[in-house]
Amino acid sequence: MSLRHAVLGLLSSGPASGYDLLKIFELSLANVWPATQSQLYSELGRLADAGFVAVAAEGPRGRKEYAITDAGRAELRHWMTEVEPTPFNRSDMLLRVFFLGELDAEEARAYLRGRAEAADRRHRGLAELREVVAKGDDPLSVYGLMALEWGLRFAAVQRDWAAWAERELDRIRTPEDRREDQG
Amino acid sequence: MSLRHAVLGLLSSGPASGYDLLKIFELSLANVWPATQSQLYSELGRLADAGFVAVAAEGPRGRKEYAITDAGRAELRHWMTEVEPTPFNRSDMLLRVFFLGELDAEEARAYLRGRAEAADRRHRGLAELREVVAKGDDPLSVYGLMALEWGLRFAAVQRDWAAWAERELDRIRTPEDRREDQG
DNA sequence: TGGAGACATGTCAACAGTGGAAGGTAAGCT
DNA sequence: AGCTTACCTTCCACTGTTGACATGTCTCCA
């Protein structure tokens, strides 16, 4: 139930409407905690019922600006400092690795190669983003930068792991051929 | 909808009952694609309705052994080779990083330190598991080893990143103190 | 023979996440 | 004045995930 805390976290730096929050979710938070419009509005409703946020102002077009309350801030702090993060999540990429034996050698190689390439593309994309940020064109908070660095390292490790696994696959699958060569 | 493919993947190497599958989910697949008993049994039912698996044999205590069908195998192959894996998932650990500014310097440090330590513990645990596997006491498939290697590298990168972020935090938060020293 | 423990399945309520439809208001442009 | 575009919210149906409860059988062993 972290959508709730994502919303509280965003509201902790100032009031915003559901629409404003949606923009943030689509941009900076998209890779960390994606959320859709219907999820956001209903979560804001629940948060208001629970007293963690309140409508601070109403604007044109039915706009409602939500502000975090003291109770909300307390809840956020509690989650940040007391609740243990989940160590890891589901990964359909890794799930496929378990079943790679179902494919023939060529297909398995192709899969790992594909993963390495995708990770490499992501790595290059993030590196570019870091360049842009470094030039100061599009400032990012210290914490945004930390998340960016995480993404960069994560992409690199995935790329390198996939390349390693591909070599490993060759090492495993070729002994029979080698024996044939020698026999 | 990968639970379906996890089940198909497991059944691809031989028939099994819901109970058997549950054991596998609790052990080797727990970190990659956790699933509960209720999920498993209902998924098996849906899979059977869709013709991807069939009851191959019935045993004592109402046991039903499911076997994958040709259609099921085709579906699994399709998913393995044609469907692009989701690049990354939600991370409540990283979500917290975005809101680290809500905490004071000491708390933020503690958070990152905690992450580094948790990752280090996981890394040591997996390294130990790799030792055990290497000794051949508890054999793991090539693919299981690849997944293990992934876990190891992932834990290492998380540990190192958290340590880096902690130093980064010091670098950012201390300039004011330094100015005070000089002034 | 009686109890513990593993084996085995089924069902239900609640919550979380996805995708899309519907409906309405304000601002800016021509 | 009329049009378009951006702004803004609500509701709904469906799927996925979790946890708990209910139910019963077989094997072993004291």
PDB file of N, CA, C and O (backbone and C1' of nucleotides) in Angstrom, chain D:
ATOM      1  P    DA D   1     -21.957  36.546 -28.464  1.00  0.00           P
ATOM      2  O5'  DA D   1     -22.572  35.577 -29.570  1.00  0.00           O
ATOM      3  C5'  DA D   1     -22.316  35.902 -30.944  1.00  0.00           C
ATOM      4  C4'  DA D   1     -21.633  34.736 -31.613  1.00  0.00           C
ATOM      5  C3'  DA D   1     -21.869  33.375 -30.948  1.00  0.00           C
ATOM      6  O3'  DA D   1     -22.230  32.480 -31.988  1.00  0.00           O
ATOM      7  C1'  DA D   1     -19.515  33.816 -31.101  1.00  0.00           C
ATOM      8  P    DG D   2     -22.612  30.992 -31.738  1.00  0.00           P
ATOM      9  O5'  DG D   2     -21.213  30.361 -32.139  1.00  0.00           O
ATOM     10  C5'  DG D   2     -20.648  30.617 -33.423  1.00  0.00           C
ATOM     11  C4'  DG D   2     -19.352  29.838 -33.525  1.00  0.00           C
ATOM     12  C3'  DG D   2     -19.455  28.413 -32.988  1.00  0.00           C
ATOM     13  O3'  DG D   2     -18.798  27.576 -33.926  1.00  0.00           O
ATOM     14  C1'  DG D   2     -17.702  29.546 -31.878  1.00  0.00           C
ATOM     15  P    DC D   3     -18.816  25.979 -33.801  1.00  0.00           P
ATOM     16  O5'  DC D   3     -17.268  25.731 -33.521  1.00  0.00           O
ATOM     17  C5'  DC D   3     -16.294  26.334 -34.387  1.00  0.00           C
ATOM     18  C4'  DC D   3     -14.911  26.077 -33.819  1.00  0.00           C
ATOM     19  C3'  DC D   3     -14.757  24.677 -33.251  1.00  0.00           C
ATOM     20  O3'  DC D   3     -13.732  24.003 -33.981  1.00  0.00           O
ATOM     21  C1'  DC D   3     -13.975  26.336 -31.715  1.00  0.00           C
ATOM     22  P    DT D   4     -13.376  22.460 -33.684  1.00  0.00           P
ATOM     23  O5'  DT D   4     -12.046  22.639 -32.817  1.00  0.00           O
ATOM     24  C5'  DT D   4     -11.115  23.679 -33.172  1.00  0.00           C
ATOM     25  C4'  DT D   4     -10.062  23.806 -32.091  1.00  0.00           C
ATOM     26  C3'  DT D   4      -9.610  22.479 -31.488  1.00  0.00           C
ATOM     27  O3'  DT D   4      -8.189  22.475 -31.483  1.00  0.00           O
ATOM     28  C1'  DT D   4     -10.268  23.969 -29.760  1.00  0.00           C
ATOM     29  P    DT D   5      -7.348  21.125 -31.254  1.00  0.00           P
ATOM     30  O5'  DT D   5      -6.629  21.427 -29.860  1.00  0.00           O
ATOM     31  C5'  DT D   5      -6.099  22.722 -29.600  1.00  0.00           C
ATOM     32  C4'  DT D   5      -5.961  22.923 -28.100  1.00  0.00           C
ATOM     33  C3'  DT D   5      -5.509  21.661 -27.337  1.00  0.00           C
ATOM     34  O3'  DT D   5      -4.399  22.038 -26.546  1.00  0.00           O
ATOM     35  C1'  DT D   5      -7.379  22.642 -26.274  1.00  0.00           C
ATOM     36  P    DA D   6      -3.388  20.909 -25.923  1.00  0.00           P
ATOM     37  O5'  DA D   6      -3.479  21.209 -24.360  1.00  0.00           O
ATOM     38  C5'  DA D   6      -3.273  22.536 -23.906  1.00  0.00           C
ATOM     39  C4'  DA D   6      -4.084  22.763 -22.655  1.00  0.00           C
ATOM     40  C3'  DA D   6      -3.765  21.767 -21.532  1.00  0.00           C
ATOM     41  O3'  DA D   6      -3.377  22.544 -20.406  1.00  0.00           O
ATOM     42  C1'  DA D   6      -6.103  22.033 -21.793  1.00  0.00           C
ATOM     43  P    DC D   7      -2.849  21.875 -19.087  1.00  0.00           P
ATOM     44  O5'  DC D   7      -4.161  21.878 -18.179  1.00  0.00           O
ATOM     45  C5'  DC D   7      -4.790  23.124 -17.894  1.00  0.00           C
ATOM     46  C4'  DC D   7      -6.099  22.859 -17.205  1.00  0.00           C
ATOM     47  C3'  DC D   7      -5.980  21.991 -15.936  1.00  0.00           C
ATOM     48  O3'  DC D   7      -6.493  22.743 -14.859  1.00  0.00           O
ATOM     49  C1'  DC D   7      -7.796  21.311 -17.295  1.00  0.00           C
ATOM     50  P    DC D   8      -6.090  22.318 -13.375  1.00  0.00           P
ATOM     51  O5'  DC D   8      -7.134  21.129 -13.130  1.00  0.00           O
ATOM     52  C5'  DC D   8      -8.491  21.447 -12.788  1.00  0.00           C
ATOM     53  C4'  DC D   8      -9.326  20.195 -12.727  1.00  0.00           C
ATOM     54  C3'  DC D   8      -8.735  18.996 -11.990  1.00  0.00           C
ATOM     55  O3'  DC D   8      -9.117  19.076 -10.621  1.00  0.00           O
ATOM     56  C1'  DC D   8     -10.201  18.440 -13.833  1.00  0.00           C
ATOM     57  P    DT D   9      -8.890  17.840  -9.652  1.00  0.00           P
ATOM     58  O5'  DT D   9     -10.207  16.975  -9.915  1.00  0.00           O
ATOM     59  C5'  DT D   9     -11.481  17.601  -9.778  1.00  0.00           C
ATOM     60  C4'  DT D   9     -12.605  16.643 -10.112  1.00  0.00           C
ATOM     61  C3'  DT D   9     -12.590  15.341  -9.309  1.00  0.00           C
ATOM     62  O3'  DT D   9     -13.776  15.281  -8.534  1.00  0.00           O
ATOM     63  C1'  DT D   9     -13.015  14.939 -11.616  1.00  0.00           C
ATOM     64  P    DT D  10     -13.978  14.140  -7.431  1.00  0.00           P
ATOM     65  O5'  DT D  10     -14.922  13.105  -8.214  1.00  0.00           O
ATOM     66  C5'  DT D  10     -16.088  13.572  -8.886  1.00  0.00           C
ATOM     67  C4'  DT D  10     -16.704  12.414  -9.660  1.00  0.00           C
ATOM     68  C3'  DT D  10     -16.762  11.084  -8.893  1.00  0.00           C
ATOM     69  O3'  DT D  10     -18.121  10.685  -8.815  1.00  0.00           O
ATOM     70  C1'  DT D  10     -15.976  10.777 -11.105  1.00  0.00           C
ATOM     71  P    DC D  11     -18.549   9.413  -7.930  1.00  0.00           P
ATOM     72  O5'  DC D  11     -18.683   8.268  -9.041  1.00  0.00           O
ATOM     73  C5'  DC D  11     -19.357   8.560 -10.272  1.00  0.00           C
ATOM     74  C4'  DC D  11     -19.226   7.381 -11.217  1.00  0.00           C
ATOM     75  C3'  DC D  11     -19.269   6.010 -10.538  1.00  0.00           C
ATOM     76  O3'  DC D  11     -20.225   5.223 -11.240  1.00  0.00           O
ATOM     77  C1'  DC D  11     -17.391   6.164 -11.985  1.00  0.00           C
ATOM     78  P    DC D  12     -20.787   3.858 -10.617  1.00  0.00           P
ATOM     79  O5'  DC D  12     -20.211   2.795 -11.659  1.00  0.00           O
ATOM     80  C5'  DC D  12     -20.209   3.098 -13.049  1.00  0.00           C
ATOM     81  C4'  DC D  12     -19.407   2.047 -13.793  1.00  0.00           C
ATOM     82  C3'  DC D  12     -19.392   0.696 -13.074  1.00  0.00           C
ATOM     83  O3'  DC D  12     -19.648  -0.326 -14.024  1.00  0.00           O
ATOM     84  C1'  DC D  12     -17.189   1.405 -13.543  1.00  0.00           C
ATOM     85  P    DA D  13     -20.168  -1.762 -13.511  1.00  0.00           P
ATOM     86  O5'  DA D  13     -19.438  -2.732 -14.541  1.00  0.00           O
ATOM     87  C5'  DA D  13     -18.915  -2.224 -15.776  1.00  0.00           C
ATOM     88  C4'  DA D  13     -17.674  -3.017 -16.133  1.00  0.00           C
ATOM     89  C3'  DA D  13     -17.662  -4.419 -15.548  1.00  0.00           C
ATOM     90  O3'  DA D  13     -17.163  -5.301 -16.538  1.00  0.00           O
ATOM     91  C1'  DA D  13     -15.729  -3.256 -14.860  1.00  0.00           C
ATOM     92  P    DC D  14     -17.154  -6.888 -16.304  1.00  0.00           P
ATOM     93  O5'  DC D  14     -15.587  -7.143 -16.167  1.00  0.00           O
ATOM     94  C5'  DC D  14     -14.720  -6.644 -17.192  1.00  0.00           C
ATOM     95  C4'  DC D  14     -13.287  -6.798 -16.739  1.00  0.00           C
ATOM     96  C3'  DC D  14     -12.985  -8.161 -16.098  1.00  0.00           C
ATOM     97  O3'  DC D  14     -11.947  -8.784 -16.842  1.00  0.00           O
ATOM     98  C1'  DC D  14     -12.127  -6.377 -14.796  1.00  0.00           C
ATOM     99  P    DT D  15     -11.579 -10.341 -16.511  1.00  0.00           P
ATOM    100  O5'  DT D  15     -10.121 -10.175 -15.906  1.00  0.00           O
ATOM    101  C5'  DT D  15      -9.210  -9.251 -16.489  1.00  0.00           C
ATOM    102  C4'  DT D  15      -8.046  -9.035 -15.537  1.00  0.00           C
ATOM    103  C3'  DT D  15      -7.536 -10.327 -14.890  1.00  0.00           C
ATOM    104  O3'  DT D  15      -6.126 -10.359 -15.101  1.00  0.00           O
ATOM    105  C1'  DT D  15      -7.932  -8.680 -13.249  1.00  0.00           C
ATOM    106  P    DG D  16      -5.205 -11.567 -14.572  1.00  0.00           P
ATOM    107  O5'  DG D  16      -4.555 -10.973 -13.250  1.00  0.00           O
ATOM    108  C5'  DG D  16      -3.933  -9.714 -13.284  1.00  0.00           C
ATOM    109  C4'  DG D  16      -3.364  -9.422 -11.913  1.00  0.00           C
ATOM    110  C3'  DG D  16      -2.698 -10.609 -11.212  1.00  0.00           C
ATOM    111  O3'  DG D  16      -1.525 -10.081 -10.610  1.00  0.00           O
ATOM    112  C1'  DG D  16      -4.406  -9.736  -9.837  1.00  0.00           C
ATOM    113  P    DT D  17      -0.441 -10.973  -9.842  1.00  0.00           P
ATOM    114  O5'  DT D  17      -0.850 -10.817  -8.309  1.00  0.00           O
ATOM    115  C5'  DT D  17      -0.726  -9.541  -7.693  1.00  0.00           C
ATOM    116  C4'  DT D  17      -1.129  -9.623  -6.238  1.00  0.00           C
ATOM    117  C3'  DT D  17      -0.608 -10.860  -5.501  1.00  0.00           C
ATOM    118  O3'  DT D  17       0.256 -10.388  -4.471  1.00  0.00           O
ATOM    119  C1'  DT D  17      -2.916 -10.432  -5.015  1.00  0.00           C
ATOM    120  P    DT D  18       0.995 -11.355  -3.427  1.00  0.00           P
ATOM    121  O5'  DT D  18       0.010 -11.303  -2.176  1.00  0.00           O
ATOM    122  C5'  DT D  18      -0.546 -10.049  -1.794  1.00  0.00           C
ATOM    123  C4'  DT D  18      -1.447 -10.236  -0.589  1.00  0.00           C
ATOM    124  C3'  DT D  18      -1.037 -11.383   0.332  1.00  0.00           C
ATOM    125  O3'  DT D  18      -0.761 -10.825   1.615  1.00  0.00           O
ATOM    126  C1'  DT D  18      -3.379 -11.444  -0.142  1.00  0.00           C
ATOM    127  P    DG D  19      -0.136 -11.767   2.817  1.00  0.00           P
ATOM    128  O5'  DG D  19      -1.458 -12.189   3.595  1.00  0.00           O
ATOM    129  C5'  DG D  19      -2.468 -11.220   3.855  1.00  0.00           C
ATOM    130  C4'  DG D  19      -3.613 -11.900   4.554  1.00  0.00           C
ATOM    131  C3'  DG D  19      -3.187 -13.073   5.442  1.00  0.00           C
ATOM    132  O3'  DG D  19      -3.783 -12.887   6.718  1.00  0.00           O
ATOM    133  C1'  DG D  19      -4.876 -13.764   3.911  1.00  0.00           C
ATOM    134  P    DA D  20      -3.648 -13.970   7.915  1.00  0.00           P
ATOM    135  O5'  DA D  20      -5.147 -14.529   8.034  1.00  0.00           O
ATOM    136  C5'  DA D  20      -6.241 -13.706   7.635  1.00  0.00           C
ATOM    137  C4'  DA D  20      -7.495 -14.542   7.580  1.00  0.00           C
ATOM    138  C3'  DA D  20      -7.486 -15.753   8.511  1.00  0.00           C
ATOM    139  O3'  DA D  20      -8.711 -15.778   9.215  1.00  0.00           O
ATOM    140  C1'  DA D  20      -7.980 -16.427   6.294  1.00  0.00           C
ATOM    141  P    DC D  21      -9.046 -16.858  10.366  1.00  0.00           P
ATOM    142  O5'  DC D  21     -10.074 -17.813   9.608  1.00  0.00           O
ATOM    143  C5'  DC D  21     -11.172 -17.212   8.910  1.00  0.00           C
ATOM    144  C4'  DC D  21     -11.894 -18.289   8.138  1.00  0.00           C
ATOM    145  C3'  DC D  21     -12.084 -19.586   8.927  1.00  0.00           C
ATOM    146  O3'  DC D  21     -13.457 -19.924   8.852  1.00  0.00           O
ATOM    147  C1'  DC D  21     -11.161 -20.039   6.800  1.00  0.00           C
ATOM    148  P    DA D  22     -14.067 -21.129   9.743  1.00  0.00           P
ATOM    149  O5'  DA D  22     -14.233 -22.239   8.605  1.00  0.00           O
ATOM    150  C5'  DA D  22     -14.851 -21.901   7.369  1.00  0.00           C
ATOM    151  C4'  DA D  22     -14.879 -23.140   6.502  1.00  0.00           C
ATOM    152  C3'  DA D  22     -15.022 -24.440   7.299  1.00  0.00           C
ATOM    153  O3'  DA D  22     -16.091 -25.177   6.730  1.00  0.00           O
ATOM    154  C1'  DA D  22     -13.173 -24.578   5.818  1.00  0.00           C
ATOM    155  P    DT D  23     -16.646 -26.508   7.474  1.00  0.00           P
ATOM    156  O5'  DT D  23     -16.042 -27.671   6.582  1.00  0.00           O
ATOM    157  C5'  DT D  23     -15.769 -27.470   5.195  1.00  0.00           C
ATOM    158  C4'  DT D  23     -14.948 -28.641   4.695  1.00  0.00           C
ATOM    159  C3'  DT D  23     -14.950 -29.843   5.624  1.00  0.00           C
ATOM    160  O3'  DT D  23     -15.676 -30.895   5.007  1.00  0.00           O
ATOM    161  C1'  DT D  23     -12.767 -29.372   4.784  1.00  0.00           C
ATOM    162  P    DG D  24     -16.083 -32.287   5.849  1.00  0.00           P
ATOM    163  O5'  DG D  24     -14.934 -33.287   5.411  1.00  0.00           O
ATOM    164  C5'  DG D  24     -14.680 -33.436   4.007  1.00  0.00           C
ATOM    165  C4'  DG D  24     -13.282 -33.933   3.824  1.00  0.00           C
ATOM    166  C3'  DG D  24     -12.941 -35.166   4.677  1.00  0.00           C
ATOM    167  O3'  DG D  24     -13.022 -36.313   3.841  1.00  0.00           O
ATOM    168  C1'  DG D  24     -11.119 -33.638   4.409  1.00  0.00           C
ATOM    169  P    DT D  25     -12.567 -37.751   4.384  1.00  0.00           P
ATOM    170  O5'  DT D  25     -11.063 -37.802   3.868  1.00  0.00           O
ATOM    171  C5'  DT D  25     -10.794 -37.727   2.472  1.00  0.00           C
ATOM    172  C4'  DT D  25      -9.347 -38.087   2.253  1.00  0.00           C
ATOM    173  C3'  DT D  25      -8.973 -39.463   2.797  1.00  0.00           C
ATOM    174  O3'  DT D  25      -8.083 -40.050   1.845  1.00  0.00           O
ATOM    175  C1'  DT D  25      -7.582 -37.829   3.762  1.00  0.00           C
ATOM    176  P    DC D  26      -7.941 -41.662   1.790  1.00  0.00           P
ATOM    177  O5'  DC D  26      -6.422 -41.865   2.230  1.00  0.00           O
ATOM    178  C5'  DC D  26      -5.390 -41.265   1.453  1.00  0.00           C
ATOM    179  C4'  DC D  26      -4.151 -41.159   2.317  1.00  0.00           C
ATOM    180  C3'  DC D  26      -3.693 -42.479   2.942  1.00  0.00           C
ATOM    181  O3'  DC D  26      -2.445 -42.791   2.349  1.00  0.00           O
ATOM    182  C1'  DC D  26      -3.581 -40.646   4.484  1.00  0.00           C
ATOM    183  P    DT D  27      -1.642 -44.136   2.697  1.00  0.00           P
ATOM    184  O5'  DT D  27      -0.670 -43.652   3.867  1.00  0.00           O
ATOM    185  C5'  DT D  27       0.093 -42.477   3.676  1.00  0.00           C
ATOM    186  C4'  DT D  27       1.080 -42.316   4.813  1.00  0.00           C
ATOM    187  C3'  DT D  27       1.581 -43.620   5.429  1.00  0.00           C
ATOM    188  O3'  DT D  27       2.978 -43.479   5.614  1.00  0.00           O
ATOM    189  C1'  DT D  27       0.630 -42.264   7.119  1.00  0.00           C
ATOM    190  P    DC D  28       3.888 -44.727   6.068  1.00  0.00           P
ATOM    191  O5'  DC D  28       4.432 -44.260   7.492  1.00  0.00           O
ATOM    192  C5'  DC D  28       4.744 -42.876   7.722  1.00  0.00           C
ATOM    193  C4'  DC D  28       4.730 -42.591   9.213  1.00  0.00           C
ATOM    194  C3'  DC D  28       5.309 -43.709  10.086  1.00  0.00           C
ATOM    195  O3'  DC D  28       6.243 -43.126  10.967  1.00  0.00           O
ATOM    196  C1'  DC D  28       3.205 -43.016  10.917  1.00  0.00           C
ATOM    197  P    DC D  29       7.433 -44.002  11.637  1.00  0.00           P
ATOM    198  O5'  DC D  29       7.148 -43.803  13.198  1.00  0.00           O
ATOM    199  C5'  DC D  29       6.632 -42.568  13.694  1.00  0.00           C
ATOM    200  C4'  DC D  29       5.868 -42.804  14.984  1.00  0.00           C
ATOM    201  C3'  DC D  29       6.294 -44.065  15.766  1.00  0.00           C
ATOM    202  O3'  DC D  29       6.203 -43.789  17.146  1.00  0.00           O
ATOM    203  C1'  DC D  29       4.027 -44.120  15.467  1.00  0.00           C
ATOM    204  P    DA D  30       7.473 -43.621  18.062  1.00  0.00           P
ATOM    205  O5'  DA D  30       6.840 -43.273  19.475  1.00  0.00           O
ATOM    206  C5'  DA D  30       5.927 -42.182  19.594  1.00  0.00           C
ATOM    207  C4'  DA D  30       4.747 -42.570  20.473  1.00  0.00           C
ATOM    208  C3'  DA D  30       5.108 -43.522  21.619  1.00  0.00           C
ATOM    209  O3'  DA D  30       4.513 -43.023  22.823  1.00  0.00           O
ATOM    210  C1'  DA D  30       3.290 -44.395  20.391  1.00  0.00           C
TER     211       DA D  30
END
